[in-house]
Amino acid sequence: MSAFRFEIEAECPVTGARAGLLHTAHGTIETPVFMPVGTQATVKGVMQRDLEHDLDAKIILANTYHLFLRPGHERIERLGGLHKFMAWPRAILTDSGGFQVFSLDSLRKVTDEGVLFHSHLNGDACFFTPESTVDVQLALGSDIQMMLDECLPYPVTHEEATASMRRTLNWARRGWEHYRKREKGLNSALFPIVQGSMFPDLRRSCAEELLELEAPGYAIGGLSVGEPRHLSQEMTEATAPLLPKDRPRYVMGVGMPEELPQYVAKGIDMMDCVLPSRNARNGYLFTSAGKLVIKQAQYVEDERPVDSSCGCYTCQTHSRAYLRHLFQSGEILYSTLATIHNVHHYLDIMRHIRQSIVLGNFPELLRASASGSALLEPDVSR
Ligand SMILES: [Zn+2]
């Protein structure tokens, strides 16, 4: 029997937001969930110990493209798989590599067979197919794996989007067949990805045809490619209701903190985004009272924590003044402390959202977030 199973614990009768449990071979994940991004088998700057014990992340995301190029999926497999390699006992989701490949300047050619690209590390020609990306992810041993899809830039014509969506469907059927043959222990799950650019009719056809695969979960991809944010939400809204209610739904690569409840309200169970970690390193901290730019001179002698309503290690231990000093000095510790805070902020929002769904007051939380009120307890220090 597969280790992968999804159950819904509570559902908001007004919005359809769900609180669920996603069971994997590496633990149970409470949904809706935000997955910190660990591109190179590391959430940059944060030790696995802190991710697990302090931040209590139940699942992280790793990038197939990067790990395929370096150190190589076969090497990781020889070293016992990705969990052992990076000493992360909890769940891992790997993307298919498609998003990275299609973002590359060195992308050379997309054919119905697959996609030819050049390594950004050494220029070597590489070829991804729906089958090969399944093989790479099986070698990594991730718990949730993604199907290769064609990820278009924005904007494209309806005609271009149609052709691309057809290719994604074809790849999904091939990848699925290959996965079914190869996956022996049934300890992972493979999610197909709904594409269709910003055209609701294409999103609908793509979703309907992907349902035939009866996959254990579905993703909505091709967002965060430069489109206005309201369009990412509209495409999610057009797609999510078409996906099976009893399977997890994953929107890829989205989410400012204030948008998280809005995606959950559309029936989304899983999200990931580089924003909390990348912004942290660049000096942008998310707080319950809005964004804080740590380099600003106003923080030079500010003894308050980044966010006095935050329970993270950074806020419990250090002042804005100290963080600003570390940032201005280019100290490594700054990145660690800032990332811990931002990731904690995101995970805490998701915990609040989940709790509100269970307690039956999610619509109030959603209204408060839409009106710009703080999602968490207000920052009393301001
Ligand atoms: Zn904090």
XYZ file of N, CA and C and ligand atoms in Angstrom, residues 307 310-312 314-315 341 344, ligand 1:
25
model
N 9.940 41.383 14.750
C 8.489 41.343 14.886
C 8.189 40.829 16.293
N 6.381 37.618 16.855
C 6.934 36.416 16.210
C 7.685 35.572 17.245
N 7.466 34.278 17.178
C 8.096 33.379 18.144
C 9.369 32.731 17.640
N 9.924 33.218 16.522
C 11.102 32.550 15.965
C 12.345 32.833 16.800
N 15.160 34.090 15.939
C 15.744 35.400 15.659
C 15.051 36.491 16.481
N 13.725 36.471 16.462
C 12.981 37.508 17.178
C 13.063 37.326 18.689
N 13.692 33.903 10.335
C 12.509 34.722 10.621
C 11.487 34.662 9.485
N 9.802 31.301 9.154
C 8.899 31.130 10.291
C 7.614 31.934 10.074
Zn 10.773 36.202 13.854
